[in-house]
Amino acid sequence: MLLASAVVVWEWLNEHGRWRPYSPAVSHHIEAVVRAGPRAGGSVVLGQVDSRLAPYIIDLQSMNQFRQDTGTLRPVRRNYYDPSSAPGKGVVWEWENDNGSWTPYDMEVGITIQHAYEKQHPWIDLTSIGFSYVIDFNTMGQINRQTQRQRRVRRRLDLIYPMVTGTLPKTQSWPVSPGPATSPPMSPCSCPQCVLVMSVKAAVVNGSTGPLQPPVTRKNMPPPGVVKLPPPPGSGAKPLDSTGTIRGPLKTAPSQVIRRQASSMPTGTTVGSPASPPGPNGKTGRVALATLNRSNLQRLAIAQSRVLIASGVPTVPVKNLNGSSPVNPALAGITGILMSAAGLPVCLTRPPKLVLHPPPVSKSEIKSIPGVSNTSRKTTKKQAKKGKTPEEVLKKYLQKVRHPPDEDCTICMERLTAPSGYKGPQPTVKPDLVGKLSRCGHIYHIYCLVAMYNNGNKDGSLQCPTCKTIYGVKTGTQPPGKMEYHLIPHSLPGHPDCKTIRIIYSIPPGIQGPEHPNPGKSFSARGFPRHCYLPDSEKGRKVLKLLLVAWDRRLIFAIGTSSTTGESDTVIWNEVHHKTEFGSNLTGHGYPDANYLDNVLAELAAQGISEDSTAQEKD
C-alpha cells in the first residue's frame, strides 16, 4: 500500500502491447462506477459517456474490456500518475494522423513531452523512452528520426483526470475488500442468463466420461476475486499477447478463428488470463472467457442485453458446427459467452485488419504503365478564358423560344410566359427572354441561365440544372498539385490476375483564389500524399486515362468542408470516388468491389468526361 495523492487514468492494452489512455471524461465515468461499489453492478458501459465507444463494456471484476460486436477482450488497468504531471493539469498532447484527425500520445509519452515543454526546452528526443521521434516545440512538429517524415503535434487542455488521496493499492480489484475475511457463499442467481449458464455447465459436467481434473495451479497467482494490474511497459515484464481475442482451451486454427471443443481439455483446467504470469515459453497467456467466473459472465451478458440490442453496431457472424449467419450483435455476444462457458463448439471471428498500403516496393519494381505517357503530371491554376461575356458563351448552347410553353422555369420557379423571378445582380438581357438548350431541350429564362453561369466557375461551360447535361468543357477549382501513377508488382483483392496501378496525389496547403469559397483565406490539405489503387486491367487503365483528364480539368478535388472531420476551408474529394485501401474493404474504399470501375466511369461521365474526352485533350 502506498500513501500518496495521485490522478487516476484508466487505460487499455492495444494490439502493440501499449497502454492507451481513455479520455478524462471516460475515466471519470469508470471511476464513478468503481466508487459506487457493488450496487453499480460491476460493469461499465462506455457508450453512456462517449457514443463512439458504444460497443464496449468494462468488467471490473476481471479488469477486461469486452467488445460486444466482435467478442474481443482486452485488459484494462487503473493507473496512477503524479498530480503535477500532464493528466493532473488536464494537458493532452496529440499528433495528427493521415486522416487529418488527432490522436493522443500514450500517457507516459505525453507526460515526458509536457515536462520538457514546461522546462522551455526547444525540443525533446523520445528515443530514451523507446520512440524514434523528436518533438520540436518551435514548429510544433514530430520528426521521425529514421525517415525524417514530419507530422503536426498540438497541446490542448481537457478535463483533469479524477484525483485520489490517501492509501493507494499497488494492484486494484473490485470491489476493494476491507480485509482478508472470506464472505459467505453467494446464493444462486435466478436471472435467465445465470440459469442458462449454470444448467448448461451442469449438463456438460454430468455428461462427461472421465473424472474431473483439478485446476492447474500457478505460482504467484492472486487469490480469488483479486485481479492484478499488468505491469506498465518497460518494467521488465513482457506485454500480454496482443490479439486480445476470446479464446477457449484449444489452439488457434490457421484461419485465426477461435474454436472451443468440449472434449479438447478436461473440465476445470484453467488457461492464461490477464493476471497469469508468463508460461514456460516466455509468453503470457491470452485473455480467455474460460477464466471468467459465473458472476463475470452474468455481468457481461446482462450489460449487453440491457444496452446493446439497439446500439446500431453492425452484425457479426457467429459460427457453429452447422454454419453461420449474421445476428444481432447483442445476441452474438451473449451466445458466445454462454456457449463458451459451457464448453460448446462456438467461435467469434476476429475483427478484420485494415490494410491501407501494399507491401514495400523498391524503386526498381516500380514500372510505367503501358499505353499511358509519363508517370506524373502537375496542374496549376487555370483562369477562365477572357474576352467572352456570359451572354456570348450561352449563345452557343441556346435556341431562342418565341412562344414559350405555359410551364415553370425550374431555376426561378416563375412561369416561362412571365418575366424571370431572379432578384440577384442584373444580367444585361431582358428578363422575359426564353431559350432552349440545344442538346437536351430543356427550356429556361435566358436571364436565369446567365445568373446561374455568373455564380459558377465561369469557365465557358454550362450544365443543365435539370438533367445535368454538360455543354462545353467543364472544369473545377482544384488547387495546384501533382498526380503520380505507376505499376507495382502486387495484386488487389478480387483481381489476382493483374498487377496494381498506384496513384499518388500531392496537394500542399495554400491561399484560396477568386474561384474558391473564401478568396484570400488559407486552406488546409490533410492526409496528403493520398494513395489510391486501380487494377492493371483493360478497364482499370481506361479509368486511369479518364482520371488524368479529370485531374487536368481540376475536377478530382475541391475546397470545402470535410464530411469526415467537419473542418472547413480544406481540400476534399469532388464526387469522383477513389479506392484508398489496398488490401481490405473495411471502410468501403477498398477491394474487392465488383462494381467500382463501372461506378467511377459513371461518376466521370457525370463530370463530362468520357472516352471522347481523351481525344479532345490531345487536340
Coordinates of C-alpha atoms in Angstrom, one line a residue:
M1 CA 0.0 0.0 0.0
L2 CA 1.2 3.5 -0.8
L3 CA 0.3 6.7 0.9
A4 CA 0.0 9.3 -1.8
S5 CA -2.1 11.8 -3.8
A6 CA -2.5 11.0 -7.4
V7 CA -4.6 11.3 -10.5
V8 CA -6.3 8.1 -11.8
V9 CA -6.0 7.3 -15.5
W10 CA -7.9 4.2 -16.9
E11 CA -6.0 2.6 -19.7
W12 CA -6.5 -0.3 -22.1
L13 CA -3.8 -2.6 -23.8
N14 CA -3.7 -2.3 -27.6
E15 CA -2.5 -4.9 -30.1
H16 CA 1.0 -3.5 -30.0
G17 CA 1.4 -4.0 -26.3
R18 CA 1.0 -0.3 -25.4
W19 CA -1.3 1.0 -22.7
R20 CA -3.6 3.6 -24.3
P21 CA -5.4 6.1 -22.0
Y22 CA -9.2 6.5 -22.0
S23 CA -10.2 10.2 -22.2
P24 CA -10.7 12.2 -19.0
A25 CA -14.5 12.0 -19.4
V26 CA -14.4 8.2 -19.8
S27 CA -12.0 7.8 -16.8
H28 CA -14.3 9.9 -14.6
H29 CA -17.2 7.7 -15.7
I30 CA -15.4 4.5 -14.9
E31 CA -14.1 5.9 -11.6
A32 CA -17.6 6.9 -10.6
V33 CA -18.8 3.2 -11.1
V34 CA -15.8 2.0 -9.1
R35 CA -16.5 4.3 -6.2
A36 CA -20.2 3.4 -6.2
G37 CA -19.2 -0.2 -5.3
P38 CA -21.2 -3.4 -5.9
R39 CA -24.5 -1.6 -6.1
A40 CA -23.4 -0.2 -9.5
G41 CA -23.4 -3.7 -11.0
G42 CA -19.7 -4.2 -11.7
S43 CA -19.8 -3.4 -15.4
V44 CA -19.2 0.0 -17.1
V45 CA -21.0 0.7 -20.4
L46 CA -18.6 3.2 -22.1
G47 CA -21.3 4.3 -24.7
Q48 CA -23.1 6.1 -21.9
V49 CA -20.3 8.8 -21.8
D50 CA -18.9 8.5 -25.4
S51 CA -21.1 7.4 -28.2
R52 CA -18.1 6.3 -30.2
L53 CA -17.4 3.6 -27.6
A54 CA -20.9 2.2 -27.7
P55 CA -19.8 -1.4 -28.5
Y56 CA -17.5 -1.6 -25.4
I57 CA -18.2 -2.8 -21.8
I58 CA -15.6 -3.0 -19.0
D59 CA -16.0 -5.8 -16.5
L60 CA -14.4 -4.5 -13.3
Q61 CA -14.1 -7.9 -11.6
S62 CA -11.9 -9.4 -14.4
M63 CA -10.5 -5.9 -15.4
N64 CA -11.2 -6.6 -19.1
Q65 CA -12.8 -4.5 -21.8
F66 CA -15.3 -6.5 -23.9
R67 CA -16.3 -5.5 -27.4
Q68 CA -19.7 -6.9 -28.0
D69 CA -19.8 -7.0 -31.8
T70 CA -16.5 -9.0 -32.2
G71 CA -16.2 -10.7 -28.8
T72 CA -12.7 -9.2 -28.3
L73 CA -11.4 -8.9 -24.8
R74 CA -8.6 -6.5 -23.8
P75 CA -7.0 -5.9 -20.4
V76 CA -7.7 -2.6 -18.7
R77 CA -5.9 -1.1 -15.7
R78 CA -6.3 1.7 -13.2
N79 CA -3.1 3.6 -13.2
Y80 CA -1.8 6.4 -11.0
Y81 CA 0.2 9.5 -12.0
D82 CA 1.7 12.5 -10.3
P83 CA -0.9 15.3 -9.8
S84 CA 1.7 17.8 -11.2
S85 CA 2.1 15.9 -14.4
A86 CA 0.1 16.4 -17.6
P87 CA -3.0 14.4 -16.7
G88 CA -3.2 16.2 -13.4
K89 CA -3.3 19.6 -15.2
G90 CA -5.7 18.5 -18.0
V91 CA -3.0 18.7 -20.6
V92 CA -3.3 16.4 -23.6
W93 CA -0.6 16.1 -26.3
E94 CA -1.7 14.8 -29.7
W95 CA -0.3 14.0 -33.1
E96 CA -2.0 14.4 -36.5
N97 CA -2.7 11.2 -38.3
D98 CA -3.1 10.6 -42.0
N99 CA -6.8 11.3 -42.0
G100 CA -6.3 14.8 -40.5
S101 CA -7.7 13.8 -37.1
W102 CA -5.8 14.0 -33.8
T103 CA -4.5 11.0 -31.8
P104 CA -3.4 11.4 -28.1
Y105 CA 0.0 10.1 -27.2
D106 CA 0.4 7.3 -24.7
M107 CA 0.3 8.8 -21.2
E108 CA 3.9 8.3 -20.4
V109 CA 4.9 9.9 -23.7
G110 CA 2.6 12.9 -23.1
I111 CA 4.0 13.4 -19.6
T112 CA 7.5 13.3 -21.0
I113 CA 6.7 15.9 -23.7
Q114 CA 4.8 18.1 -21.2
H115 CA 7.8 18.0 -18.8
A116 CA 10.2 19.2 -21.5
Y117 CA 7.7 21.9 -22.6
E118 CA 7.4 23.3 -19.1
K119 CA 11.2 23.4 -18.8
Q120 CA 11.1 25.5 -22.0
H121 CA 13.3 23.1 -23.9
P122 CA 13.4 23.8 -27.7
W123 CA 12.9 20.1 -28.4
I124 CA 12.7 16.7 -26.8
D125 CA 14.1 13.4 -28.1
L126 CA 11.8 10.5 -27.3
T127 CA 14.4 7.8 -28.0
S128 CA 15.1 7.3 -24.3
I129 CA 11.5 6.0 -23.8
G130 CA 11.5 3.8 -26.8
F131 CA 10.3 6.0 -29.6
S132 CA 12.4 7.2 -32.6
Y133 CA 10.9 10.7 -32.7
V134 CA 11.9 14.3 -31.9
I135 CA 9.3 16.8 -30.9
D136 CA 10.2 20.4 -32.0
F137 CA 8.3 22.9 -29.8
N138 CA 9.2 25.8 -32.1
T139 CA 7.4 24.3 -35.1
M140 CA 5.1 22.1 -33.0
G141 CA 6.1 19.1 -35.2
Q142 CA 7.0 15.5 -34.7
I143 CA 10.0 14.3 -36.7
N144 CA 10.7 10.6 -37.4
R145 CA 14.5 10.2 -36.8
Q146 CA 14.7 7.4 -39.4
T147 CA 12.5 8.7 -42.3
Q148 CA 12.6 12.4 -41.4
R149 CA 8.8 12.5 -42.0
Q150 CA 7.1 15.3 -40.1
R151 CA 3.7 15.5 -38.5
R152 CA 2.0 18.2 -36.7
V153 CA 1.5 18.0 -32.9
R154 CA -0.6 20.0 -30.6
R155 CA -1.1 20.7 -26.9
R156 CA -4.7 21.2 -25.7
L157 CA -6.5 21.5 -22.4
D158 CA -9.1 19.0 -21.4
L159 CA -10.7 17.9 -18.1
I160 CA -8.4 17.0 -15.3
Y161 CA -8.3 13.2 -14.7
P162 CA -10.0 12.1 -11.4
M163 CA -8.0 12.7 -8.2
V164 CA -7.5 10.3 -5.3
T165 CA -5.7 10.8 -2.0
G166 CA -4.7 8.6 0.9
T167 CA -3.9 4.9 0.6
L168 CA -3.3 3.7 -2.9
P169 CA -3.1 -0.1 -3.6
K170 CA -0.4 -1.4 -5.9
T171 CA -2.9 -3.7 -7.5
Q172 CA -6.6 -2.9 -7.9
S173 CA -9.5 -5.3 -7.5
W174 CA -13.2 -4.5 -7.5
P175 CA -14.8 -4.0 -5.0
V176 CA -11.9 -3.2 -2.7
S177 CA -12.1 -5.7 0.1
P178 CA -11.7 -4.3 3.7
G179 CA -9.8 -7.4 4.9
P180 CA -8.9 -11.0 4.3
A181 CA -12.1 -12.4 5.8
T182 CA -14.0 -14.6 3.5
S183 CA -17.5 -13.8 2.6
P184 CA -20.3 -16.4 2.8
P185 CA -21.2 -18.3 -0.3
M186 CA -23.3 -16.3 -2.7
S187 CA -26.8 -17.5 -3.2
P188 CA -27.6 -18.8 -6.7
C189 CA -28.9 -16.1 -9.0
S190 CA -32.3 -16.7 -10.7
C191 CA -31.8 -14.4 -13.7
P192 CA -32.3 -16.1 -17.1
Q193 CA -28.7 -15.7 -18.1
C194 CA -27.3 -17.4 -14.9
V195 CA -29.9 -20.1 -15.0
L196 CA -28.9 -21.0 -18.6
V197 CA -25.2 -20.8 -17.8
M198 CA -25.4 -23.0 -14.8
S199 CA -27.8 -25.5 -16.3
V200 CA -25.6 -25.9 -19.4
K201 CA -22.5 -26.2 -17.3
A202 CA -24.2 -28.9 -15.1
A203 CA -25.2 -30.8 -18.2
V204 CA -21.7 -30.8 -19.5
V205 CA -20.2 -31.9 -16.2
N206 CA -22.8 -34.7 -15.6
G207 CA -22.3 -35.9 -19.2
S208 CA -18.5 -36.1 -19.1
T209 CA -17.0 -39.6 -19.4
G210 CA -13.9 -39.1 -17.4
P211 CA -13.1 -37.8 -13.9
L212 CA -12.8 -34.0 -13.4
Q213 CA -9.2 -32.8 -13.3
P214 CA -8.2 -30.3 -10.6
P215 CA -7.4 -26.8 -11.7
V216 CA -3.9 -26.1 -12.8
T217 CA -2.2 -24.1 -10.0
R218 CA 0.4 -21.4 -10.7
K219 CA 2.8 -19.6 -8.5
N220 CA 2.2 -16.0 -7.5
M221 CA -1.4 -16.2 -8.6
P222 CA -3.7 -13.7 -6.8
P223 CA -6.4 -15.1 -4.5
P224 CA -9.9 -15.5 -5.9
G225 CA -11.6 -12.2 -6.5
V226 CA -8.4 -10.2 -6.8
V227 CA -7.1 -9.2 -10.2
K228 CA -3.5 -7.9 -10.6
L229 CA -2.9 -4.9 -12.8
P230 CA -0.5 -5.8 -15.6
P231 CA 2.9 -4.0 -15.3
P232 CA 3.5 -0.9 -17.3
P233 CA 5.7 -1.1 -20.5
G234 CA 9.4 -1.0 -19.7
S235 CA 9.1 -2.6 -16.3
G236 CA 10.7 -5.8 -17.4
A237 CA 7.6 -7.9 -17.8
K238 CA 6.7 -9.0 -21.3
P239 CA 3.4 -7.5 -22.6
L240 CA 0.3 -9.5 -22.9
D241 CA -0.5 -11.3 -26.2
S242 CA -1.6 -8.5 -28.5
T243 CA -4.6 -10.1 -30.1
G244 CA -7.0 -9.8 -27.2
T245 CA -9.2 -12.4 -28.8
I246 CA -11.7 -14.6 -27.0
R247 CA -10.0 -17.9 -26.7
G248 CA -11.0 -21.4 -25.4
P249 CA -8.7 -24.1 -24.4
L250 CA -7.9 -25.1 -27.9
K251 CA -5.1 -23.7 -30.1
T252 CA -5.9 -21.3 -32.9
A253 CA -6.6 -22.7 -36.3
P254 CA -4.6 -21.2 -39.3
S255 CA -7.6 -19.1 -40.2
Q256 CA -7.3 -17.4 -36.8
V257 CA -10.9 -18.5 -35.9
I258 CA -11.1 -19.4 -32.2
R259 CA -12.8 -22.7 -31.6
R260 CA -13.8 -24.3 -28.3
Q261 CA -14.3 -28.1 -28.2
A262 CA -15.8 -29.6 -25.1
S263 CA -13.6 -32.7 -25.5
S264 CA -10.3 -30.8 -26.1
M265 CA -9.4 -30.3 -22.4
P266 CA -10.7 -31.7 -19.2
T267 CA -13.3 -29.6 -17.5
G268 CA -11.8 -27.3 -14.8
T269 CA -8.5 -26.7 -16.5
T270 CA -7.6 -23.0 -16.5
V271 CA -5.7 -21.2 -19.2
G272 CA -3.9 -17.9 -19.4
S273 CA -5.6 -14.8 -18.2
P274 CA -4.6 -11.2 -17.8
A275 CA -3.4 -12.0 -14.3
S276 CA -1.4 -15.0 -15.4
P277 CA 2.4 -14.8 -15.4
P278 CA 4.4 -15.8 -18.5
G279 CA 4.5 -19.5 -19.2
P280 CA 7.5 -21.7 -19.8
N281 CA 7.9 -20.4 -23.3
G282 CA 8.1 -16.8 -22.0
K283 CA 4.8 -15.8 -23.5
T284 CA 1.9 -14.6 -21.4
G285 CA -1.4 -16.4 -21.7
R286 CA -4.2 -14.8 -23.7
V287 CA -7.4 -13.5 -22.2
A288 CA -10.0 -16.2 -22.1
L289 CA -13.6 -16.3 -21.3
A290 CA -13.0 -19.6 -19.6
T291 CA -11.2 -17.7 -16.8
L292 CA -14.3 -15.5 -16.1
N293 CA -16.4 -16.9 -13.3
R294 CA -20.2 -17.0 -13.3
S295 CA -20.6 -13.5 -11.9
N296 CA -18.4 -12.1 -14.6
L297 CA -20.2 -13.9 -17.3
Q298 CA -23.5 -12.8 -15.8
R299 CA -22.5 -9.1 -15.7
L300 CA -21.3 -9.1 -19.4
A301 CA -24.5 -10.8 -20.6
I302 CA -26.8 -8.5 -18.6
A303 CA -25.0 -5.4 -19.6
Q304 CA -25.2 -6.5 -23.3
S305 CA -28.9 -7.3 -23.1
R306 CA -29.6 -4.1 -21.3
V307 CA -28.0 -1.5 -23.7
L308 CA -26.6 -3.1 -26.9
I309 CA -29.6 -4.5 -28.8
A310 CA -30.4 -1.1 -30.1
S311 CA -26.9 0.2 -30.4
G312 CA -26.8 0.1 -34.2
V313 CA -23.4 -1.8 -34.3
P314 CA -23.1 -3.9 -37.5
T315 CA -23.9 -7.6 -37.2
V316 CA -21.2 -10.1 -36.9
P317 CA -21.1 -13.8 -37.9
V318 CA -21.5 -16.3 -35.1
K319 CA -20.1 -19.6 -36.3
N320 CA -21.1 -23.1 -35.0
L321 CA -21.0 -26.6 -36.3
N322 CA -24.0 -26.1 -38.5
G323 CA -22.8 -23.0 -40.4
S324 CA -23.0 -19.3 -39.8
S325 CA -25.5 -16.4 -40.2
P326 CA -25.5 -12.7 -39.2
V327 CA -27.3 -12.0 -36.0
N328 CA -27.8 -9.0 -33.7
P329 CA -24.5 -8.1 -32.0
A330 CA -26.0 -8.3 -28.5
L331 CA -27.3 -11.8 -29.2
A332 CA -24.0 -12.7 -30.8
G333 CA -22.1 -11.6 -27.7
I334 CA -24.5 -13.4 -25.2
T335 CA -24.5 -16.5 -27.3
G336 CA -20.7 -16.5 -27.4
I337 CA -20.5 -16.0 -23.6
L338 CA -23.0 -18.7 -22.7
M339 CA -21.8 -21.4 -25.2
S340 CA -18.1 -20.7 -24.4
A341 CA -18.8 -21.0 -20.7
A342 CA -20.4 -24.3 -21.3
G343 CA -17.6 -25.6 -23.5
L344 CA -19.8 -25.9 -26.6
P345 CA -18.3 -25.5 -30.1
V346 CA -18.7 -21.8 -30.9
C347 CA -16.4 -19.0 -32.0
L348 CA -16.5 -15.4 -32.7
T349 CA -14.3 -14.4 -35.7
R350 CA -11.6 -11.9 -35.1
P351 CA -12.2 -8.4 -36.5
P352 CA -10.6 -8.0 -39.9
K353 CA -7.5 -5.8 -40.1
L354 CA -7.3 -2.6 -42.1
V355 CA -4.7 -2.8 -44.9
L356 CA -4.2 0.6 -46.4
H357 CA -0.9 0.1 -48.2
P358 CA 0.8 -2.7 -50.2
P359 CA 4.0 -4.4 -49.1
P360 CA 7.1 -2.3 -49.5
V361 CA 8.1 -1.8 -53.1
S362 CA 11.6 -0.9 -54.3
K363 CA 12.3 1.7 -57.0
S364 CA 13.4 -1.0 -59.4
E365 CA 10.0 -2.7 -59.1
I366 CA 8.0 0.4 -60.0
K367 CA 7.2 0.4 -63.7
S368 CA 5.5 2.8 -66.1
I369 CA 2.0 1.9 -67.4
P370 CA 1.8 0.6 -71.0
G371 CA -0.2 2.9 -73.1
V372 CA 0.0 5.9 -70.7
S373 CA 2.6 8.5 -71.3
N374 CA 4.8 9.8 -68.5
T375 CA 4.4 8.8 -64.8
S376 CA 3.3 12.1 -63.3
R377 CA 1.8 15.5 -64.2
K378 CA 1.2 18.7 -62.4
T379 CA -1.7 21.0 -62.5
T380 CA -1.7 24.7 -62.0
K381 CA -4.4 27.3 -61.5
K382 CA -6.1 27.9 -64.9
Q383 CA -8.0 31.1 -65.4
A384 CA -11.2 31.2 -67.4
K385 CA -11.0 32.3 -71.0
K386 CA -11.1 36.0 -71.4
G387 CA -12.9 38.1 -74.0
K388 CA -16.3 36.4 -73.9
T389 CA -19.3 37.6 -71.8
P390 CA -21.7 35.2 -70.2
E391 CA -24.3 36.1 -72.9
E392 CA -21.8 35.2 -75.7
V393 CA -20.9 31.9 -74.0
L394 CA -24.5 30.8 -73.6
K395 CA -25.5 31.9 -77.1
K396 CA -23.6 28.8 -78.4
Y397 CA -25.8 26.4 -76.4
L398 CA -29.2 28.0 -76.7
Q399 CA -32.0 28.4 -79.2
K400 CA -34.5 31.3 -78.6
V401 CA -38.1 30.3 -78.0
R402 CA -40.6 32.8 -79.3
H403 CA -43.7 31.2 -77.9
P404 CA -42.7 29.6 -74.6
P405 CA -44.9 26.9 -73.1
D406 CA -47.1 27.7 -70.1
E407 CA -44.9 25.9 -67.5
D408 CA -42.4 26.8 -64.8
C409 CA -38.8 27.8 -65.2
T410 CA -37.1 25.3 -62.8
I411 CA -34.5 28.0 -61.8
C412 CA -36.7 30.8 -60.6
M413 CA -39.9 28.8 -60.4
E414 CA -41.9 31.5 -62.3
R415 CA -43.9 30.7 -65.4
L416 CA -42.0 30.9 -68.6
T417 CA -44.7 33.1 -70.0
A418 CA -43.9 35.7 -67.3
P419 CA -40.6 37.6 -66.7
S420 CA -37.8 35.9 -64.7
G421 CA -38.2 36.0 -60.9
Y422 CA -34.4 36.2 -60.3
K423 CA -33.6 39.0 -57.8
G424 CA -29.8 39.0 -57.8
P425 CA -27.3 41.1 -59.8
Q426 CA -29.0 42.1 -63.0
P427 CA -27.8 40.4 -66.2
T428 CA -27.7 42.5 -69.4
V429 CA -30.5 40.5 -71.1
K430 CA -34.2 41.1 -70.9
P431 CA -35.9 39.2 -68.1
D432 CA -38.7 37.8 -70.4
L433 CA -36.5 36.1 -73.0
V434 CA -36.7 32.3 -73.1
G435 CA -34.2 29.8 -74.5
K436 CA -34.0 26.1 -75.1
L437 CA -30.8 24.1 -74.6
S438 CA -29.8 22.6 -77.9
R439 CA -29.0 19.0 -76.8
C440 CA -31.3 18.2 -74.0
G441 CA -34.2 20.5 -75.0
H442 CA -34.9 21.9 -71.5
I443 CA -36.3 25.5 -71.5
Y444 CA -35.4 28.3 -69.1
H445 CA -35.4 32.1 -68.9
I446 CA -32.1 33.2 -70.5
Y447 CA -31.9 35.8 -67.7
C448 CA -31.8 32.9 -65.1
L449 CA -29.2 30.9 -67.1
V450 CA -26.9 34.0 -67.3
A451 CA -27.3 34.4 -63.5
M452 CA -26.5 30.7 -62.9
Y453 CA -23.4 31.0 -65.1
N454 CA -22.1 34.0 -63.2
N455 CA -22.5 32.2 -59.9
G456 CA -20.4 29.2 -61.2
N457 CA -16.9 28.7 -62.3
K458 CA -17.3 30.9 -65.4
D459 CA -15.1 28.5 -67.4
G460 CA -17.0 28.6 -70.7
S461 CA -19.2 25.5 -69.9
L462 CA -22.8 25.2 -68.8
Q463 CA -24.6 22.3 -67.1
C464 CA -28.3 21.8 -67.4
P465 CA -29.8 22.2 -63.9
T466 CA -32.5 19.6 -64.8
C467 CA -30.7 16.6 -66.5
K468 CA -27.1 17.6 -65.8
T469 CA -26.1 17.5 -69.5
I470 CA -22.8 19.4 -69.8
Y471 CA -22.2 21.9 -72.6
G472 CA -18.6 22.8 -73.4
V473 CA -15.7 21.5 -71.2
K474 CA -16.4 21.6 -67.5
T475 CA -13.5 22.5 -65.2
G476 CA -13.3 22.7 -61.5
T477 CA -11.5 24.6 -58.8
Q478 CA -8.9 22.1 -57.7
P479 CA -5.8 23.7 -56.1
P480 CA -2.4 23.2 -57.7
G481 CA -0.7 19.9 -57.0
K482 CA 0.9 16.7 -58.5
M483 CA -0.5 13.4 -59.6
E484 CA 1.8 10.4 -59.9
Y485 CA 0.9 7.0 -61.4
H486 CA 2.8 3.7 -61.9
L487 CA 2.6 0.0 -61.7
I488 CA 3.5 -2.0 -58.6
P489 CA 4.0 -5.8 -58.5
H490 CA 1.1 -6.7 -56.2
S491 CA -2.5 -7.7 -56.9
L492 CA -5.6 -6.3 -55.4
P493 CA -8.2 -8.5 -53.7
G494 CA -10.6 -9.6 -56.4
H495 CA -8.1 -9.0 -59.2
P496 CA -5.5 -11.8 -58.7
D497 CA -4.5 -12.0 -62.4
C498 CA -3.1 -8.5 -62.8
K499 CA -0.8 -6.0 -61.1
T500 CA -1.9 -2.8 -59.5
I501 CA -1.9 0.8 -60.7
R502 CA -1.0 3.1 -57.8
I503 CA -1.9 6.8 -57.9
I504 CA -0.4 9.3 -55.5
Y505 CA -2.0 12.7 -55.2
S506 CA 0.0 15.5 -53.6
I507 CA -1.6 18.9 -52.8
P508 CA 0.1 21.4 -50.4
P509 CA -1.9 23.9 -48.3
G510 CA -2.2 27.4 -49.7
I511 CA -4.3 30.5 -50.2
Q512 CA -7.8 30.4 -51.8
G513 CA -8.3 32.1 -55.2
P514 CA -11.3 34.1 -56.5
E515 CA -13.0 30.8 -57.6
H516 CA -12.9 29.3 -54.1
P517 CA -15.4 29.7 -51.3
N518 CA -13.3 32.2 -49.2
P519 CA -10.9 34.1 -51.5
G520 CA -7.7 35.3 -49.8
K521 CA -8.2 32.9 -46.9
S522 CA -5.7 30.0 -46.3
F523 CA -6.8 26.4 -46.9
S524 CA -5.5 23.2 -45.4
A525 CA -4.6 19.9 -47.2
R526 CA -5.0 17.0 -44.8
G527 CA -3.9 13.4 -45.5
F528 CA -1.6 14.1 -48.4
P529 CA 0.0 12.4 -50.2
R530 CA -3.1 10.3 -50.8
H531 CA -2.5 6.8 -52.2
C532 CA -5.2 5.3 -54.5
Y533 CA -5.4 1.9 -56.3
L534 CA -6.7 0.5 -59.6
P535 CA -6.3 -3.0 -61.1
D536 CA -4.0 -3.0 -64.1
S537 CA -6.7 -4.4 -66.3
E538 CA -8.1 -3.0 -69.6
K539 CA -10.9 -1.3 -67.7
G540 CA -8.6 -0.1 -64.9
R541 CA -6.3 1.6 -67.5
K542 CA -9.4 3.2 -69.1
V543 CA -10.3 4.6 -65.7
L544 CA -6.8 5.9 -65.2
K545 CA -6.8 7.8 -68.5
L546 CA -10.1 9.4 -67.7
L547 CA -8.8 10.3 -64.2
L548 CA -5.9 12.1 -65.9
V549 CA -8.4 14.1 -67.9
A550 CA -10.3 14.9 -64.7
W551 CA -7.0 16.0 -63.0
D552 CA -6.1 18.3 -65.9
R553 CA -9.6 19.8 -65.7
R554 CA -9.2 20.3 -61.9
L555 CA -12.2 18.0 -61.1
I556 CA -10.7 15.5 -58.7
F557 CA -10.5 17.8 -55.6
A558 CA -12.2 21.0 -54.4
I559 CA -12.0 23.2 -51.4
G560 CA -14.9 23.0 -49.0
T561 CA -16.0 21.4 -45.7
S562 CA -14.8 17.9 -44.8
S563 CA -17.7 15.5 -44.3
T564 CA -15.4 13.3 -42.1
T565 CA -13.9 15.9 -39.7
G566 CA -16.2 18.9 -40.2
E567 CA -13.2 21.1 -40.9
S568 CA -13.9 24.0 -43.3
D569 CA -11.6 25.5 -45.9
T570 CA -9.8 22.2 -46.6
V571 CA -9.1 20.1 -49.6
I572 CA -11.9 17.5 -50.2
W573 CA -12.8 14.9 -52.8
N574 CA -15.0 16.1 -55.5
E575 CA -17.6 13.5 -56.3
V576 CA -15.2 11.0 -58.0
H577 CA -14.7 8.1 -55.6
H578 CA -11.3 6.6 -55.2
K579 CA -10.1 3.3 -53.6
T580 CA -7.7 4.2 -50.8
E581 CA -7.5 0.7 -49.1
F582 CA -5.1 -1.7 -50.8
G583 CA -5.7 -5.0 -49.1
S584 CA -9.1 -4.6 -47.3
N585 CA -12.5 -3.1 -47.7
L586 CA -13.5 -2.1 -44.1
T587 CA -14.4 1.5 -44.9
G588 CA -16.0 0.8 -48.3
H589 CA -13.0 2.4 -50.0
G590 CA -11.1 -0.8 -50.8
Y591 CA -11.3 -4.1 -52.7
P592 CA -12.9 -6.4 -53.6
D593 CA -15.7 -4.3 -55.2
A594 CA -17.0 -5.8 -58.4
N595 CA -19.0 -2.6 -59.4
Y596 CA -16.3 0.0 -58.6
L597 CA -14.9 0.5 -62.0
D598 CA -18.3 0.9 -63.6
N599 CA -19.4 3.2 -60.9
V600 CA -16.4 5.5 -61.2
L601 CA -16.9 5.6 -65.0
A602 CA -20.4 6.8 -64.4
E603 CA -19.2 9.4 -62.0
L604 CA -16.6 10.7 -64.5
A605 CA -19.3 10.8 -67.2
A606 CA -21.4 13.0 -64.9
Q607 CA -18.5 15.4 -64.9
G608 CA -18.5 15.4 -68.7
I609 CA -15.5 13.0 -69.0
S610 CA -15.8 10.0 -71.4
E611 CA -13.6 8.3 -73.9
D612 CA -14.2 11.2 -76.3
S613 CA -12.6 13.5 -73.7
T614 CA -9.2 11.9 -74.2
A615 CA -9.3 12.7 -77.9
Q616 CA -10.3 16.3 -77.0
E617 CA -7.4 16.7 -74.6
K618 CA -4.9 15.6 -77.4
D619 CA -6.4 18.1 -79.7

